[in-house]
């Protein structure tokens, strides 16, 4: 592989912004990719994937390069040199790579491979938390979460079907594989920017991980129901629910962030999802008005996001121990407050993209013992681990509310 100076400089500049200025990797990379209109898909892919790789392995590479934060520019060149050396890429004769100790890099890599927190490039506190909560499963799980996530599409059945979409994507140069265990999922055989395809612009699919695609069907919605997605965000699961409902019935998408609901409206128009109504939670009245009214409620709760580290590797460095405790308080509040919208005989799904039992099963147990949860019981629950599925880590629990009239 021949390194091109302008691409490598783009990577270094992006890393400075991510590591030293607190930038979010996805946003920084999106900005870097607009630097040069002459870049082709391979150039763009190199910038994006190399940046993500170095973000993912920051702690390991910094240990090998013997540099610490905040990183100076020369330190990031050393991280890049480690990245190249471990991939067998010959370093060019550039001044930034002078006196790079290639042999020592390989020796240190072998040495650090015996220490999990360095091998898997994670903070001490996260390694301790993972082992405490997952025990023997933590080794395999953190290794799986350090792998690059595949690109999964969800077929929009309001507009097309799997066979038709596969054919259209082939015509646009993208081969996909049908994931039989997931009824609406296609996996790209080669990574590509599918957002530029006509099929995407026509609303024939969304990009959504296979594990995330399990959540909407778990709710067991039917056309004609009143369904509430109470933490809808930009609407990935709301759009899936609309398709599951065949656009019939009422789907109310709630969120505390009005700007996310604006994005949901835009996506819903593209997807042809016409039964979605958005409401910003700007006061407690919004929830009170919906008490005891919904056939189904989805609580896709805010969480640590530890199940999606493979697609958000910088979360390892941004996440702090105190956030874990705070988010668990928020999750319990959401469960207790928003569960009141479920009508007697109705059902609710509590879901997170976390792998920690303290955010999942333990939260449900606590809720069921509360005043608000005493009329609910678990119908089924499922934990999806990346090490077992090959996709994001997720948890979902379906609960039913007792109907005292029956």
mmCIF file of C-alpha atoms in Angstrom:
data_model
loop_
_atom_site.group_PDB
_atom_site.id
_atom_site.type_symbol
_atom_site.label_atom_id
_atom_site.label_comp_id
_atom_site.label_asym_id
_atom_site.label_seq_id
_atom_site.Cartn_x
_atom_site.Cartn_y
_atom_site.Cartn_z
ATOM 1 C CA UNK A 1 0.000 0.000 0.000
ATOM 2 C CA UNK A 2 1.346 3.413 -1.019
ATOM 3 C CA UNK A 3 0.632 6.225 1.417
ATOM 4 C CA UNK A 4 -0.516 9.580 0.025
ATOM 5 C CA UNK A 5 0.601 12.623 1.960
ATOM 6 C CA UNK A 6 -2.668 14.594 1.713
ATOM 7 C CA UNK A 7 -4.710 11.621 2.997
ATOM 8 C CA UNK A 8 -2.381 10.984 5.936
ATOM 9 C CA UNK A 9 -2.431 14.681 6.879
ATOM 10 C CA UNK A 10 -6.246 14.534 6.864
ATOM 11 C CA UNK A 11 -6.095 11.591 9.311
ATOM 12 C CA UNK A 12 -3.640 13.398 11.624
ATOM 13 C CA UNK A 13 -5.740 16.593 11.589
ATOM 14 C CA UNK A 14 -8.874 14.582 12.388
ATOM 15 C CA UNK A 15 -7.167 12.816 15.304
ATOM 16 C CA UNK A 16 -6.097 16.142 16.838
ATOM 17 C CA UNK A 17 -9.710 17.283 16.778
ATOM 18 C CA UNK A 18 -11.038 14.010 18.239
ATOM 19 C CA UNK A 19 -8.412 13.443 20.948
ATOM 20 C CA UNK A 20 -7.443 16.987 21.951
ATOM 21 C CA UNK A 21 -10.539 19.043 21.194
ATOM 22 C CA UNK A 22 -13.291 16.607 22.188
ATOM 23 C CA UNK A 23 -14.722 16.212 18.672
ATOM 24 C CA UNK A 24 -17.052 13.286 17.925
ATOM 25 C CA UNK A 25 -15.347 10.886 15.526
ATOM 26 C CA UNK A 26 -18.277 10.540 13.105
ATOM 27 C CA UNK A 27 -18.718 14.318 12.760
ATOM 28 C CA UNK A 28 -14.973 15.032 12.486
ATOM 29 C CA UNK A 29 -14.546 12.341 9.824
ATOM 30 C CA UNK A 30 -17.568 13.612 7.858
ATOM 31 C CA UNK A 31 -15.913 17.054 7.833
ATOM 32 C CA UNK A 32 -12.505 15.655 6.815
ATOM 33 C CA UNK A 33 -14.061 13.793 3.874
ATOM 34 C CA UNK A 34 -15.164 17.125 2.386
ATOM 35 C CA UNK A 35 -11.579 18.463 2.293
ATOM 36 C CA UNK A 36 -10.844 17.503 -1.291
ATOM 37 C CA UNK A 37 -13.510 16.960 -3.936
ATOM 38 C CA UNK A 38 -10.997 15.041 -6.063
ATOM 39 C CA UNK A 39 -10.830 12.164 -3.574
ATOM 40 C CA UNK A 40 -12.352 8.948 -4.849
ATOM 41 C CA UNK A 41 -14.130 6.300 -2.795
ATOM 42 C CA UNK A 42 -10.839 4.548 -1.911
ATOM 43 C CA UNK A 43 -9.303 7.786 -0.660
ATOM 44 C CA UNK A 44 -12.340 8.574 1.453
ATOM 45 C CA UNK A 45 -12.432 5.031 2.768
ATOM 46 C CA UNK A 46 -8.746 5.248 3.775
ATOM 47 C CA UNK A 47 -9.298 8.494 5.723
ATOM 48 C CA UNK A 48 -12.437 7.230 7.499
ATOM 49 C CA UNK A 49 -11.292 3.718 8.342
ATOM 50 C CA UNK A 50 -7.749 4.670 9.363
ATOM 51 C CA UNK A 51 -9.052 7.421 11.669
ATOM 52 C CA UNK A 52 -11.574 5.046 13.258
ATOM 53 C CA UNK A 53 -8.874 2.381 13.641
ATOM 54 C CA UNK A 54 -6.492 4.686 15.487
ATOM 55 C CA UNK A 55 -9.350 5.986 17.669
ATOM 56 C CA UNK A 56 -10.324 2.387 18.475
ATOM 57 C CA UNK A 57 -6.776 1.335 19.413
ATOM 58 C CA UNK A 58 -5.683 4.646 20.978
ATOM 59 C CA UNK A 59 -4.548 3.231 24.328
ATOM 60 C CA UNK A 60 -2.647 0.292 22.826
ATOM 61 C CA UNK A 61 -0.920 2.423 20.169
ATOM 62 C CA UNK A 62 -0.041 5.163 22.689
ATOM 63 C CA UNK A 63 1.489 2.541 25.002
ATOM 64 C CA UNK A 64 3.527 1.077 22.128
ATOM 65 C CA UNK A 65 4.617 4.539 20.929
ATOM 66 C CA UNK A 66 5.315 5.606 24.520
ATOM 67 C CA UNK A 67 3.331 8.860 24.250
ATOM 68 C CA UNK A 68 0.629 10.348 26.468
ATOM 69 C CA UNK A 69 -2.249 12.779 26.266
ATOM 70 C CA UNK A 70 -2.728 15.537 25.395
ATOM 71 C CA UNK A 71 -1.047 14.431 22.163
ATOM 72 C CA UNK A 72 1.301 16.715 20.293
ATOM 73 C CA UNK A 73 1.297 16.490 16.521
ATOM 74 C CA UNK A 74 4.531 14.455 16.516
ATOM 75 C CA UNK A 75 2.869 11.981 18.938
ATOM 76 C CA UNK A 76 0.042 11.358 16.480
ATOM 77 C CA UNK A 77 2.567 10.684 13.725
ATOM 78 C CA UNK A 78 4.033 8.050 16.060
ATOM 79 C CA UNK A 79 0.571 6.493 16.535
ATOM 80 C CA UNK A 80 0.166 6.465 12.766
ATOM 81 C CA UNK A 81 3.572 4.790 12.405
ATOM 82 C CA UNK A 82 2.439 2.087 14.856
ATOM 83 C CA UNK A 83 -0.768 1.599 12.807
ATOM 84 C CA UNK A 84 1.287 1.162 9.609
ATOM 85 C CA UNK A 85 3.882 -1.143 11.152
ATOM 86 C CA UNK A 86 1.298 -3.500 12.669
ATOM 87 C CA UNK A 87 -0.372 -3.746 9.241
ATOM 88 C CA UNK A 88 2.870 -4.423 7.384
ATOM 89 C CA UNK A 89 2.694 -1.091 5.522
ATOM 90 C CA UNK A 90 6.149 0.193 4.568
ATOM 91 C CA UNK A 91 6.768 3.652 5.990
ATOM 92 C CA UNK A 92 7.702 6.181 3.300
ATOM 93 C CA UNK A 93 10.850 8.297 3.492
ATOM 94 C CA UNK A 94 9.094 11.283 5.100
ATOM 95 C CA UNK A 95 10.642 13.415 7.853
ATOM 96 C CA UNK A 96 7.724 12.556 10.200
ATOM 97 C CA UNK A 97 8.800 8.888 10.200
ATOM 98 C CA UNK A 98 12.505 9.372 10.828
ATOM 99 C CA UNK A 99 13.929 6.971 13.400
ATOM 100 C CA UNK A 100 10.722 4.954 13.774
ATOM 101 C CA UNK A 101 11.736 1.841 15.802
ATOM 102 C CA UNK A 102 9.865 -0.719 13.690
ATOM 103 C CA UNK A 103 11.244 -3.794 15.492
ATOM 104 C CA UNK A 104 10.505 -2.358 18.915
ATOM 105 C CA UNK A 105 6.901 -1.671 17.850
ATOM 106 C CA UNK A 106 6.334 -5.341 17.050
ATOM 107 C CA UNK A 107 8.033 -6.456 20.266
ATOM 108 C CA UNK A 108 5.939 -4.133 22.414
ATOM 109 C CA UNK A 109 2.771 -5.273 20.637
ATOM 110 C CA UNK A 110 3.558 -8.882 21.576
ATOM 111 C CA UNK A 111 4.298 -7.835 25.159
ATOM 112 C CA UNK A 112 1.081 -5.825 25.597
ATOM 113 C CA UNK A 113 -1.079 -8.535 23.996
ATOM 114 C CA UNK A 114 -1.009 -10.346 27.360
ATOM 115 C CA UNK A 115 -2.688 -7.438 29.214
ATOM 116 C CA UNK A 116 -6.413 -7.245 28.363
ATOM 117 C CA UNK A 117 -6.953 -3.534 29.040
ATOM 118 C CA UNK A 118 -4.039 -2.737 26.683
ATOM 119 C CA UNK A 119 -4.744 -5.504 24.156
ATOM 120 C CA UNK A 120 -8.381 -4.386 23.842
ATOM 121 C CA UNK A 121 -7.467 -0.714 24.290
ATOM 122 C CA UNK A 122 -9.925 0.300 27.015
ATOM 123 C CA UNK A 123 -9.759 2.427 30.191
ATOM 124 C CA UNK A 124 -8.993 0.595 33.460
ATOM 125 C CA UNK A 125 -12.411 1.414 34.949
ATOM 126 C CA UNK A 126 -14.261 0.019 31.908
ATOM 127 C CA UNK A 127 -12.261 -3.211 31.991
ATOM 128 C CA UNK A 128 -13.092 -3.625 35.693
ATOM 129 C CA UNK A 129 -16.779 -2.853 35.133
ATOM 130 C CA UNK A 130 -17.062 -5.274 32.209
ATOM 131 C CA UNK A 131 -15.463 -8.099 34.175
ATOM 132 C CA UNK A 132 -17.618 -7.374 37.236
ATOM 133 C CA UNK A 133 -20.870 -7.435 35.238
ATOM 134 C CA UNK A 134 -20.171 -10.050 32.542
ATOM 135 C CA UNK A 135 -17.591 -12.280 34.235
ATOM 136 C CA UNK A 136 -16.075 -14.833 31.862
ATOM 137 C CA UNK A 137 -18.032 -13.449 28.902
ATOM 138 C CA UNK A 138 -16.233 -10.070 29.048
ATOM 139 C CA UNK A 139 -13.091 -11.302 27.244
ATOM 140 C CA UNK A 140 -14.972 -12.413 24.139
ATOM 141 C CA UNK A 141 -17.411 -9.504 24.267
ATOM 142 C CA UNK A 142 -14.875 -6.679 24.343
ATOM 143 C CA UNK A 143 -12.888 -8.413 21.589
ATOM 144 C CA UNK A 144 -16.052 -8.557 19.439
ATOM 145 C CA UNK A 145 -16.853 -4.903 20.169
ATOM 146 C CA UNK A 146 -13.413 -3.930 18.851
ATOM 147 C CA UNK A 147 -14.169 -5.328 15.401
ATOM 148 C CA UNK A 148 -15.357 -3.041 12.625
ATOM 149 C CA UNK A 149 -19.161 -3.184 12.423
ATOM 150 C CA UNK A 150 -20.687 -4.465 9.172
ATOM 151 C CA UNK A 151 -23.083 -2.240 7.206
ATOM 152 C CA UNK A 152 -26.637 -3.570 7.595
ATOM 153 C CA UNK A 153 -29.673 -2.251 5.742
ATOM 154 C CA UNK A 154 -33.307 -2.557 6.793
ATOM 155 C CA UNK A 155 -35.656 -3.017 3.869
ATOM 156 C CA UNK A 156 -38.577 -0.589 4.019
ATOM 157 C CA UNK A 157 -41.555 -2.866 3.410
ATOM 158 C CA UNK A 158 -43.844 0.145 2.984
ATOM 159 C CA UNK A 159 -42.188 0.649 -0.406
ATOM 160 C CA UNK A 160 -40.430 -2.518 -1.511
ATOM 161 C CA UNK A 161 -39.329 -6.047 -0.570
ATOM 162 C CA UNK A 162 -35.973 -7.756 -0.091
ATOM 163 C CA UNK A 163 -35.733 -9.219 -3.618
ATOM 164 C CA UNK A 164 -36.595 -5.937 -5.349
ATOM 165 C CA UNK A 165 -34.205 -3.927 -3.209
ATOM 166 C CA UNK A 166 -31.343 -6.383 -3.762
ATOM 167 C CA UNK A 167 -31.836 -6.086 -7.532
ATOM 168 C CA UNK A 168 -31.924 -2.269 -7.422
ATOM 169 C CA UNK A 169 -28.743 -2.176 -5.342
ATOM 170 C CA UNK A 170 -26.981 -4.546 -7.755
ATOM 171 C CA UNK A 171 -27.876 -2.139 -10.576
ATOM 172 C CA UNK A 172 -26.193 0.612 -8.514
ATOM 173 C CA UNK A 173 -23.093 -1.527 -7.932
ATOM 174 C CA UNK A 174 -23.766 -2.885 -4.432
ATOM 175 C CA UNK A 175 -23.953 -6.619 -3.669
ATOM 176 C CA UNK A 176 -25.843 -7.637 -0.529
ATOM 177 C CA UNK A 177 -26.383 -10.799 1.456
ATOM 178 C CA UNK A 178 -29.810 -11.774 2.804
ATOM 179 C CA UNK A 179 -29.670 -12.337 6.595
ATOM 180 C CA UNK A 180 -32.284 -15.050 7.027
ATOM 181 C CA UNK A 181 -32.462 -14.764 10.825
ATOM 182 C CA UNK A 182 -33.555 -11.117 10.442
ATOM 183 C CA UNK A 183 -36.625 -10.709 8.243
ATOM 184 C CA UNK A 184 -35.849 -7.202 6.943
ATOM 185 C CA UNK A 185 -32.032 -7.209 6.926
ATOM 186 C CA UNK A 186 -29.465 -7.112 4.140
ATOM 187 C CA UNK A 187 -25.712 -6.971 4.744
ATOM 188 C CA UNK A 188 -23.421 -5.124 2.339
ATOM 189 C CA UNK A 189 -20.716 -7.434 1.024
ATOM 190 C CA UNK A 190 -18.333 -4.489 0.641
ATOM 191 C CA UNK A 191 -18.419 -1.321 2.744
ATOM 192 C CA UNK A 192 -19.713 1.652 0.771
ATOM 193 C CA UNK A 193 -21.519 4.962 1.174
ATOM 194 C CA UNK A 194 -25.057 3.800 0.378
ATOM 195 C CA UNK A 195 -26.594 7.180 1.266
ATOM 196 C CA UNK A 196 -25.780 8.397 -2.240
ATOM 197 C CA UNK A 197 -27.781 5.617 -3.936
ATOM 198 C CA UNK A 198 -31.095 6.320 -5.652
ATOM 199 C CA UNK A 199 -32.595 3.437 -3.668
ATOM 200 C CA UNK A 200 -31.837 5.304 -0.425
ATOM 201 C CA UNK A 201 -33.090 8.630 -1.774
ATOM 202 C CA UNK A 202 -36.329 6.867 -2.772
ATOM 203 C CA UNK A 203 -36.770 5.629 0.824
ATOM 204 C CA UNK A 204 -36.397 1.938 0.018
ATOM 205 C CA UNK A 205 -34.136 1.223 3.012
ATOM 206 C CA UNK A 206 -32.543 2.579 6.173
ATOM 207 C CA UNK A 207 -29.112 1.756 7.563
ATOM 208 C CA UNK A 208 -29.836 -0.084 10.825
ATOM 209 C CA UNK A 209 -27.850 -2.783 12.621
ATOM 210 C CA UNK A 210 -29.321 -6.295 12.664
ATOM 211 C CA UNK A 211 -29.650 -6.335 16.477
ATOM 212 C CA UNK A 212 -31.471 -2.996 16.442
ATOM 213 C CA UNK A 213 -33.883 -4.504 13.903
ATOM 214 C CA UNK A 214 -35.036 -7.029 16.527
ATOM 215 C CA UNK A 215 -36.567 -4.359 18.772
ATOM 216 C CA UNK A 216 -39.638 -3.154 16.810
ATOM 217 C CA UNK A 217 -40.933 -6.685 16.062
ATOM 218 C CA UNK A 218 -40.456 -7.563 19.772
ATOM 219 C CA UNK A 219 -43.264 -5.119 20.580
ATOM 220 C CA UNK A 220 -45.776 -7.229 18.629
ATOM 221 C CA UNK A 221 -47.604 -4.270 17.084
ATOM 222 C CA UNK A 222 -50.570 -4.684 14.739
ATOM 223 C CA UNK A 223 -52.161 -2.328 12.191
ATOM 224 C CA UNK A 224 -54.726 -0.030 13.838
ATOM 225 C CA UNK A 225 -53.108 0.085 17.283
ATOM 226 C CA UNK A 226 -52.085 3.192 19.228
ATOM 227 C CA UNK A 227 -48.329 2.816 19.655
ATOM 228 C CA UNK A 228 -45.956 5.202 21.456
ATOM 229 C CA UNK A 229 -42.207 5.336 20.834
ATOM 230 C CA UNK A 230 -41.343 7.331 23.942
ATOM 231 C CA UNK A 231 -37.609 7.910 23.345
ATOM 232 C CA UNK A 232 -37.833 8.144 19.567
ATOM 233 C CA UNK A 233 -34.743 10.240 18.798
ATOM 234 C CA UNK A 234 -34.255 10.537 15.044
ATOM 235 C CA UNK A 235 -36.676 7.675 14.556
ATOM 236 C CA UNK A 236 -34.870 4.533 13.401
ATOM 237 C CA UNK A 237 -37.189 2.248 15.355
ATOM 238 C CA UNK A 238 -40.287 4.439 14.814
ATOM 239 C CA UNK A 239 -39.866 3.992 11.044
ATOM 240 C CA UNK A 240 -39.586 0.233 11.561
ATOM 241 C CA UNK A 241 -42.728 0.270 13.734
ATOM 242 C CA UNK A 242 -44.632 2.183 11.010
ATOM 243 C CA UNK A 243 -43.751 -0.582 8.552
ATOM 244 C CA UNK A 244 -44.754 -3.266 11.080
ATOM 245 C CA UNK A 245 -48.120 -1.461 11.437
ATOM 246 C CA UNK A 246 -48.505 -1.230 7.652
ATOM 247 C CA UNK A 247 -49.006 2.554 8.102
ATOM 248 C CA UNK A 248 -52.344 1.882 9.848
ATOM 249 C CA UNK A 249 -53.159 3.162 13.326
ATOM 250 C CA UNK A 250 -51.503 5.895 15.351
ATOM 251 C CA UNK A 251 -47.780 5.975 16.056
ATOM 252 C CA UNK A 252 -46.786 8.778 18.451
ATOM 253 C CA UNK A 253 -43.058 9.552 18.512
ATOM 254 C CA UNK A 254 -41.945 11.377 21.662
ATOM 255 C CA UNK A 255 -38.579 12.818 22.600
ATOM 256 C CA UNK A 256 -37.177 15.537 24.845
ATOM 257 C CA UNK A 257 -35.128 16.853 21.880
ATOM 258 C CA UNK A 258 -37.328 18.632 19.322
ATOM 259 C CA UNK A 259 -34.483 18.830 16.765
ATOM 260 C CA UNK A 260 -34.277 15.022 16.670
ATOM 261 C CA UNK A 261 -38.002 14.833 15.970
ATOM 262 C CA UNK A 262 -37.524 17.232 13.033
ATOM 263 C CA UNK A 263 -35.027 14.769 11.577
ATOM 264 C CA UNK A 264 -37.554 11.957 12.195
ATOM 265 C CA UNK A 265 -40.199 13.862 10.197
ATOM 266 C CA UNK A 266 -37.788 14.248 7.288
ATOM 267 C CA UNK A 267 -36.920 10.548 7.353
ATOM 268 C CA UNK A 268 -40.597 9.577 7.649
ATOM 269 C CA UNK A 269 -41.437 11.574 4.517
ATOM 270 C CA UNK A 270 -38.707 9.780 2.584
ATOM 271 C CA UNK A 271 -39.831 6.394 3.921
ATOM 272 C CA UNK A 272 -43.531 7.027 3.197
ATOM 273 C CA UNK A 273 -44.388 6.459 6.885
ATOM 274 C CA UNK A 274 -47.574 8.507 7.208
ATOM 275 C CA UNK A 275 -48.973 7.300 10.527
ATOM 276 C CA UNK A 276 -46.230 8.924 12.653
ATOM 277 C CA UNK A 277 -47.091 11.954 14.772
ATOM 278 C CA UNK A 278 -44.244 13.695 16.626
ATOM 279 C CA UNK A 279 -44.583 15.391 20.037
ATOM 280 C CA UNK A 280 -41.713 17.019 21.926
ATOM 281 C CA UNK A 281 -41.752 16.326 25.672
ATOM 282 C CA UNK A 282 -41.536 19.960 26.783
ATOM 283 C CA UNK A 283 -43.501 19.435 30.011
ATOM 284 C CA UNK A 284 -44.929 16.618 32.161
ATOM 285 C CA UNK A 285 -48.358 17.303 30.621
ATOM 286 C CA UNK A 286 -47.308 15.598 27.377
ATOM 287 C CA UNK A 287 -46.973 12.258 29.190
ATOM 288 C CA UNK A 288 -49.969 12.800 31.498
ATOM 289 C CA UNK A 289 -52.301 13.310 28.530
ATOM 290 C CA UNK A 290 -51.317 9.862 27.275
ATOM 291 C CA UNK A 291 -51.742 7.946 30.564
ATOM 292 C CA UNK A 292 -53.458 4.545 30.164
ATOM 293 C CA UNK A 293 -53.983 5.101 26.420
ATOM 294 C CA UNK A 294 -51.423 3.041 24.485
ATOM 295 C CA UNK A 295 -51.702 -0.533 23.235
ATOM 296 C CA UNK A 296 -47.918 -0.630 22.988
ATOM 297 C CA UNK A 297 -45.102 1.540 24.356
ATOM 298 C CA UNK A 298 -41.458 1.338 23.301
ATOM 299 C CA UNK A 299 -38.848 2.633 25.744
ATOM 300 C CA UNK A 300 -35.610 2.608 23.759
ATOM 301 C CA UNK A 301 -33.858 4.092 26.764
ATOM 302 C CA UNK A 302 -30.730 6.242 26.807
ATOM 303 C CA UNK A 303 -27.778 4.135 27.952
ATOM 304 C CA UNK A 304 -23.996 3.860 28.024
ATOM 305 C CA UNK A 305 -24.038 2.514 24.444
ATOM 306 C CA UNK A 306 -21.497 -0.179 25.327
ATOM 307 C CA UNK A 307 -23.184 -2.570 22.905
ATOM 308 C CA UNK A 308 -22.360 -0.336 19.936
ATOM 309 C CA UNK A 309 -18.653 0.353 20.559
ATOM 310 C CA UNK A 310 -17.803 -1.301 17.245
ATOM 311 C CA UNK A 311 -19.490 1.588 15.406
ATOM 312 C CA UNK A 312 -18.750 4.298 18.009
ATOM 313 C CA UNK A 313 -15.193 3.505 19.176
ATOM 314 C CA UNK A 314 -14.597 7.004 20.577
ATOM 315 C CA UNK A 315 -17.337 6.343 23.160
ATOM 316 C CA UNK A 316 -14.714 4.317 25.090
ATOM 317 C CA UNK A 317 -12.790 7.531 25.713
ATOM 318 C CA UNK A 318 -15.720 9.910 26.187
ATOM 319 C CA UNK A 319 -17.641 7.699 28.631
ATOM 320 C CA UNK A 320 -16.910 8.361 32.323
ATOM 321 C CA UNK A 321 -17.672 6.165 35.388
ATOM 322 C CA UNK A 322 -20.027 8.742 36.919
ATOM 323 C CA UNK A 323 -22.139 8.729 33.743
ATOM 324 C CA UNK A 324 -22.924 5.023 34.252
ATOM 325 C CA UNK A 325 -24.567 5.756 37.625
ATOM 326 C CA UNK A 326 -26.395 8.850 36.312
ATOM 327 C CA UNK A 327 -27.817 7.104 33.261
ATOM 328 C CA UNK A 328 -29.169 4.284 35.424
ATOM 329 C CA UNK A 329 -31.138 6.835 37.445
ATOM 330 C CA UNK A 330 -32.517 8.252 34.189
ATOM 331 C CA UNK A 331 -33.475 4.765 32.968
ATOM 332 C CA UNK A 332 -35.433 4.042 36.152
ATOM 333 C CA UNK A 333 -37.213 7.411 35.958
ATOM 334 C CA UNK A 334 -38.186 6.728 32.335
ATOM 335 C CA UNK A 335 -39.482 3.258 33.213
ATOM 336 C CA UNK A 336 -41.619 4.567 36.072
ATOM 337 C CA UNK A 337 -42.945 7.713 34.367
ATOM 338 C CA UNK A 338 -43.472 6.503 30.817
ATOM 339 C CA UNK A 339 -44.929 3.103 31.749
ATOM 340 C CA UNK A 340 -48.068 4.985 32.858
ATOM 341 C CA UNK A 341 -48.931 5.467 29.183
ATOM 342 C CA UNK A 342 -49.587 1.730 28.767
ATOM 343 C CA UNK A 343 -53.276 0.907 29.024
ATOM 344 C CA UNK A 344 -54.489 -2.103 31.045
ATOM 345 C CA UNK A 345 -53.804 -5.207 28.955
ATOM 346 C CA UNK A 346 -51.239 -3.282 26.891
ATOM 347 C CA UNK A 347 -47.565 -4.109 26.507
ATOM 348 C CA UNK A 348 -44.263 -2.298 26.810
ATOM 349 C CA UNK A 349 -40.718 -3.003 25.630
ATOM 350 C CA UNK A 350 -37.744 -1.666 27.578
ATOM 351 C CA UNK A 351 -34.644 -1.781 25.360
ATOM 352 C CA UNK A 352 -31.046 -0.554 25.474
ATOM 353 C CA UNK A 353 -27.948 -0.882 23.299
ATOM 354 C CA UNK A 354 -25.956 -1.788 26.421
ATOM 355 C CA UNK A 355 -24.582 -5.162 27.481
ATOM 356 C CA UNK A 356 -24.486 -4.388 31.217
ATOM 357 C CA UNK A 357 -27.023 -6.267 33.381
ATOM 358 C CA UNK A 358 -27.135 -3.190 35.680
ATOM 359 C CA UNK A 359 -28.715 -1.233 32.802
ATOM 360 C CA UNK A 360 -30.908 -4.097 31.701
ATOM 361 C CA UNK A 361 -32.254 -6.988 33.810
ATOM 362 C CA UNK A 362 -31.500 -5.159 37.066
ATOM 363 C CA UNK A 363 -33.439 -2.083 35.924
ATOM 364 C CA UNK A 364 -36.463 -4.210 35.035
ATOM 365 C CA UNK A 365 -36.345 -6.023 38.412
ATOM 366 C CA UNK A 366 -36.205 -2.692 40.230
ATOM 367 C CA UNK A 367 -39.102 -1.318 38.171
ATOM 368 C CA UNK A 368 -41.312 -4.364 38.844
ATOM 369 C CA UNK A 369 -40.873 -3.813 42.598
ATOM 370 C CA UNK A 370 -41.927 -0.150 42.337
ATOM 371 C CA UNK A 371 -45.433 1.268 42.737
ATOM 372 C CA UNK A 372 -45.608 2.029 39.005
ATOM 373 C CA UNK A 373 -44.342 -1.431 38.026
ATOM 374 C CA UNK A 374 -46.404 -3.631 40.349
ATOM 375 C CA UNK A 375 -49.081 -4.267 37.674
ATOM 376 C CA UNK A 376 -46.526 -5.344 35.053
ATOM 377 C CA UNK A 377 -45.031 -8.766 34.480
ATOM 378 C CA UNK A 378 -42.317 -10.008 32.123
ATOM 379 C CA UNK A 379 -43.557 -11.848 29.039
ATOM 380 C CA UNK A 380 -40.099 -12.418 27.554
ATOM 381 C CA UNK A 381 -36.631 -10.874 27.515
ATOM 382 C CA UNK A 382 -33.525 -11.242 25.383
ATOM 383 C CA UNK A 383 -29.878 -10.258 25.671
ATOM 384 C CA UNK A 384 -27.917 -10.035 22.410
ATOM 385 C CA UNK A 385 -24.131 -10.156 22.792
ATOM 386 C CA UNK A 386 -21.836 -9.102 19.936
ATOM 387 C CA UNK A 387 -19.570 -12.074 20.600
ATOM 388 C CA UNK A 388 -22.489 -14.429 19.919
ATOM 389 C CA UNK A 389 -24.407 -12.588 17.170
ATOM 390 C CA UNK A 390 -21.687 -10.761 15.231
ATOM 391 C CA UNK A 391 -23.784 -7.581 15.477
ATOM 392 C CA UNK A 392 -24.433 -4.889 18.108
ATOM 393 C CA UNK A 393 -25.010 -5.743 21.758
ATOM 394 C CA UNK A 394 -28.646 -5.167 22.784
ATOM 395 C CA UNK A 395 -31.201 -5.968 25.457
ATOM 396 C CA UNK A 396 -34.985 -6.018 25.216
ATOM 397 C CA UNK A 397 -37.705 -6.959 27.667
ATOM 398 C CA UNK A 398 -41.406 -7.250 26.819
ATOM 399 C CA UNK A 399 -43.730 -6.574 29.766
ATOM 400 C CA UNK A 400 -47.517 -6.799 29.927
ATOM 401 C CA UNK A 401 -49.739 -4.628 32.125
ATOM 402 C CA UNK A 402 -52.408 -6.466 34.098
ATOM 403 C CA UNK A 403 -55.992 -5.753 33.075
ATOM 404 C CA UNK A 404 -57.919 -5.927 36.367
ATOM 405 C CA UNK A 405 -61.259 -6.079 34.553
ATOM 406 C CA UNK A 406 -60.391 -9.486 33.141
#
